[in-house]
GROMACS .gro file of C-alpha atoms in nm:
model
  201
    1MET     CA    1  -5.583  24.313  -2.778
    2ARG     CA    2  -5.772  24.116  -2.967
    3ASP     CA    3  -5.763  23.801  -3.236
    4ILE     CA    4  -5.653  23.853  -3.582
    5ALA     CA    5  -5.590  23.638  -3.860
    6LEU     CA    6  -5.222  23.708  -3.973
    7PHE     CA    7  -5.065  23.674  -4.368
    8PRO     CA    8  -4.711  23.587  -4.287
    9LEU     CA    9  -4.471  23.749  -4.593
   10SER     CA   10  -4.121  23.779  -4.686
   11ASN     CA   11  -4.173  24.116  -4.680
   12ALA     CA   12  -4.308  24.399  -4.466
   13LEU     CA   13  -4.556  24.621  -4.475
   14PHE     CA   14  -4.574  24.928  -4.283
   15PRO     CA   15  -4.859  25.182  -4.244
   16ALA     CA   16  -4.940  25.377  -4.523
   17GLY     CA   17  -4.837  25.146  -4.782
   18VAL     CA   18  -4.960  24.965  -5.036
   19LEU     CA   19  -5.022  24.559  -5.094
   20HIS     CA   20  -5.122  24.424  -5.360
   21LEU     CA   21  -5.142  23.993  -5.341
   22ARG     CA   22  -5.254  23.717  -5.516
   23VAL     CA   23  -5.441  23.465  -5.317
   24PHE     CA   24  -5.518  23.109  -5.411
   25GLU     CA   25  -5.432  22.917  -5.124
   26VAL     CA   26  -5.786  22.756  -4.939
   27ARG     CA   27  -5.704  22.910  -4.579
   28TYR     CA   28  -5.682  23.273  -4.740
   29LEU     CA   29  -5.935  23.251  -4.915
   30ASP     CA   30  -6.165  23.197  -4.646
   31MET     CA   31  -5.932  23.472  -4.453
   32VAL     CA   32  -6.048  23.725  -4.708
   33ARG     CA   33  -6.414  23.596  -4.744
   34ARG     CA   34  -6.447  23.632  -4.354
   35CYS     CA   35  -6.259  23.978  -4.363
   36GLN     CA   36  -6.501  24.156  -4.651
   37GLU     CA   37  -6.809  24.023  -4.497
   38ASP     CA   38  -6.711  24.117  -4.102
   39GLY     CA   39  -6.549  24.440  -4.240
   40GLU     CA   40  -6.242  24.383  -4.013
   41PRO     CA   41  -5.858  24.434  -4.147
   42PHE     CA   42  -5.625  24.084  -4.132
   43GLY     CA   43  -5.251  24.135  -3.998
   44VAL     CA   44  -4.908  24.121  -4.245
   45VAL     CA   45  -4.627  24.003  -4.012
   46ALA     CA   46  -4.265  23.924  -4.143
   47LEU     CA   47  -4.199  23.601  -4.180
   48LEU     CA   48  -3.871  23.502  -4.075
   49ALA     CA   49  -3.810  23.095  -4.141
   50GLY     CA   50  -4.054  22.904  -4.381
   51GLN     CA   51  -4.224  22.940  -4.678
   52GLU     CA   52  -4.499  23.161  -4.828
   53VAL     CA   53  -4.713  22.885  -4.909
   54ARG     CA   54  -4.772  22.611  -4.706
   55THR     CA   55  -4.568  22.318  -4.662
   56PRO     CA   56  -4.644  21.975  -4.499
   57GLU     CA   57  -4.276  21.992  -4.359
   58GLY     CA   58  -4.252  22.371  -4.346
   59ILE     CA   59  -4.236  22.555  -4.012
   60GLU     CA   60  -4.324  22.907  -3.998
   61VAL     CA   61  -4.122  23.144  -3.753
   62LEU     CA   62  -4.385  23.480  -3.755
   63ALA     CA   63  -4.185  23.848  -3.625
   64PRO     CA   64  -4.327  23.987  -3.303
   65VAL     CA   65  -4.515  24.269  -3.463
   66GLY     CA   66  -4.681  24.342  -3.773
   67THR     CA   67  -4.933  24.556  -3.940
   68TYR     CA   68  -5.308  24.541  -4.026
   69ALA     CA   69  -5.405  24.544  -4.351
   70ARG     CA   70  -5.757  24.719  -4.444
   71ILE     CA   71  -5.863  24.515  -4.818
   72ASP     CA   72  -5.895  24.833  -5.072
   73ARG     CA   73  -6.025  24.571  -5.368
   74CYS     CA   74  -6.062  24.255  -5.451
   75GLU     CA   75  -6.100  24.122  -5.813
   76ALA     CA   76  -6.192  23.778  -5.870
   77VAL     CA   77  -5.946  23.624  -6.148
   78THR     CA   78  -6.078  23.310  -6.154
   79PRO     CA   79  -6.296  23.128  -5.857
   80THR     CA   80  -5.944  23.033  -5.689
   81LEU     CA   81  -5.793  23.300  -5.736
   82LEU     CA   82  -5.796  23.641  -5.602
   83ALA     CA   83  -5.621  23.972  -5.710
   84LEU     CA   84  -5.603  24.251  -5.396
   85SER     CA   85  -5.459  24.572  -5.359
   86CYS     CA   86  -5.456  24.633  -4.967
   87THR     CA   87  -5.313  24.930  -4.743
   88GLY     CA   88  -5.136  24.918  -4.431
   89LEU     CA   89  -5.332  25.081  -4.151
   90GLY     CA   90  -5.157  25.113  -3.777
   91ARG     CA   91  -4.927  24.844  -3.569
   92PHE     CA   92  -4.958  24.592  -3.366
   93ARG     CA   93  -4.778  24.330  -3.126
   94LEU     CA   94  -4.835  23.987  -3.123
   95GLY     CA   95  -4.898  23.774  -2.846
   96ASP     CA   96  -5.007  23.414  -2.865
   97THR     CA   97  -5.036  23.287  -3.156
   98GLN     CA   98  -5.203  22.951  -3.288
   99ARG     CA   99  -5.221  22.809  -3.671
  100GLY     CA  100  -5.606  22.651  -3.705
  101GLN     CA  101  -5.808  22.538  -4.009
  102TYR     CA  102  -5.667  22.500  -4.331
  103GLY     CA  103  -5.318  22.622  -4.164
  104LEU     CA  104  -5.404  22.960  -4.092
  105TRP     CA  105  -5.200  23.177  -3.819
  106HIS     CA  106  -5.416  23.402  -3.587
  107GLY     CA  107  -5.293  23.576  -3.322
  108GLU     CA  108  -5.365  23.835  -3.065
  109ALA     CA  109  -5.234  24.215  -3.133
  110SER     CA  110  -5.258  24.464  -2.898
  111ASP     CA  111  -5.191  24.837  -3.103
  112ILE     CA  112  -4.878  25.034  -3.063
  113ASP     CA  113  -4.894  25.429  -3.103
  114ASP     CA  114  -4.873  25.536  -3.434
  115ASP     CA  115  -4.573  25.733  -3.497
  116PRO     CA  116  -4.544  26.106  -3.389
  117ILE     CA  117  -4.572  26.345  -3.666
  118GLU     CA  118  -4.226  26.452  -3.701
  119PRO     CA  119  -4.062  26.651  -4.019
  120VAL     CA  120  -3.803  26.537  -4.161
  121PRO     CA  121  -3.500  26.699  -4.062
  122THR     CA  122  -3.201  26.891  -4.253
  123ALA     CA  123  -2.987  26.611  -4.271
  124PHE     CA  124  -3.192  26.406  -4.363
  125GLU     CA  125  -3.357  26.598  -4.664
  126GLY     CA  126  -3.130  26.373  -4.956
  127VAL     CA  127  -3.335  26.070  -4.831
  128ALA     CA  128  -3.684  26.240  -4.903
  129ASP     CA  129  -3.543  26.380  -5.221
  130MET     CA  130  -3.486  26.039  -5.342
  131LEU     CA  131  -3.824  25.931  -5.265
  132GLY     CA  132  -3.894  26.200  -5.391
  133ALA     CA  133  -3.732  26.126  -5.761
  134LEU     CA  134  -3.882  25.728  -5.729
  135ILE     CA  135  -4.189  25.836  -5.709
  136ALA     CA  136  -4.207  26.081  -6.003
  137ASP     CA  137  -4.048  25.884  -6.218
  138ALA     CA  138  -4.341  25.588  -6.172
  139GLN     CA  139  -4.587  25.825  -6.218
  140GLN     CA  140  -4.433  25.943  -6.578
  141ARG     CA  141  -4.363  25.580  -6.675
  142GLY     CA  142  -4.778  25.511  -6.645
  143ALA     CA  143  -4.618  25.244  -6.339
  144ASP     CA  144  -4.775  25.093  -6.060
  145ASP     CA  145  -4.434  24.915  -5.942
  146LEU     CA  146  -4.396  25.076  -5.657
  147PRO     CA  147  -4.598  25.008  -5.290
  148VAL     CA  148  -4.623  25.407  -5.260
  149GLY     CA  149  -4.982  25.557  -5.278
  150ALA     CA  150  -5.120  25.911  -5.205
  151PRO     CA  151  -5.114  26.153  -5.032
  152TYR     CA  152  -4.723  26.167  -5.023
  153ARG     CA  153  -4.608  26.265  -4.696
  154LEU     CA  154  -4.197  26.375  -4.838
  155ASP     CA  155  -4.233  26.596  -4.531
  156GLU     CA  156  -4.270  26.293  -4.268
  157ALA     CA  157  -3.964  26.099  -4.142
  158GLY     CA  158  -4.215  25.824  -4.075
  159TRP     CA  159  -4.358  25.838  -4.387
  160VAL     CA  160  -4.066  25.874  -4.564
  161ALA     CA  161  -3.929  25.598  -4.375
  162ASP     CA  162  -4.148  25.339  -4.403
  163ARG     CA  163  -4.134  25.351  -4.773
  164TRP     CA  164  -3.753  25.288  -4.796
  165CYS     CA  165  -3.814  25.014  -4.551
  166GLU     CA  166  -4.030  24.822  -4.799
  167LEU     CA  167  -3.866  24.923  -5.077
  168LEU     CA  168  -3.527  24.821  -4.986
  169PRO     CA  169  -3.397  24.465  -4.990
  170LEU     CA  170  -3.306  24.469  -4.579
  171PRO     CA  171  -3.305  24.149  -4.432
  172ILE     CA  172  -3.637  24.035  -4.324
  173ALA     CA  173  -3.512  24.060  -3.942
  174MET     CA  174  -3.385  24.375  -4.018
  175LYS     CA  175  -3.750  24.501  -4.147
  176ALA     CA  176  -3.910  24.356  -3.871
  177ARG     CA  177  -3.750  24.535  -3.600
  178LEU     CA  178  -3.739  24.846  -3.752
  179LEU     CA  179  -4.121  24.836  -3.803
  180ALA     CA  180  -4.096  24.782  -3.381
  181LEU     CA  181  -3.910  25.121  -3.355
  182THR     CA  182  -4.137  25.375  -3.271
  183ASP     CA  183  -3.905  25.690  -3.315
  184PRO     CA  184  -3.973  25.763  -3.671
  185ILE     CA  185  -3.622  25.969  -3.697
  186ALA     CA  186  -3.433  25.647  -3.548
  187ARG     CA  187  -3.578  25.457  -3.841
  188LEU     CA  188  -3.556  25.735  -4.120
  189ARG     CA  189  -3.153  25.725  -3.969
  190GLU     CA  190  -3.066  25.350  -3.985
  191VAL     CA  191  -3.260  25.370  -4.353
  192ARG     CA  192  -2.974  25.624  -4.456
  193ASP     CA  193  -2.728  25.425  -4.317
  194ALA     CA  194  -2.846  25.148  -4.499
  195LEU     CA  195  -2.866  25.377  -4.829
  196ALA     CA  196  -2.521  25.495  -4.799
  197GLU     CA  197  -2.382  25.146  -4.772
  198GLY     CA  198  -2.563  25.076  -5.051
  199GLY     CA  199  -2.336  25.322  -5.274
  200LEU     CA  200  -2.729  25.510  -5.334
  201LEU     CA  201  -2.653  25.864  -5.171
   0.00000   0.00000   0.00000
């Protein structure tokens, strides 16, 4: 278990996901500086209640599970605005939390084992094919609007499920629950059901 700085978001970051952030609040500018100096990741947790930008009266409720985020690129747009490109690493379970200087959250993080590598079952191949088509379309358009980075592991159930969990407009509490699942096939099954219910599959 280790202490880690936390970045609550209205979306969830999954392992191997790509996260772009624009950081301007003092609490996060300081967090980025410390992470870069120490070579440490920060923790992304889903925000179950409250606002991403701190307000005096706001109450933030954090999900119990999050994902470590590694800063890959940091560009100073202005002296008080940073553009970050980050990659999701492993998951963690959140223990005690406290809000410290400038309102920055810290928490006790205990690692969750990585998903076992499971092939995409035949019954879910349509889910993987649809994701592959989205990636191909984005590449053809030269777009950078998908939170998906190479290598594209379209034959792995966990990787496919995780990318859909980030892309789909699912309720944030559901995304947090899916992140906590340790069975990648079960996560992929719920993704398939969500796609079917939305008329996308």
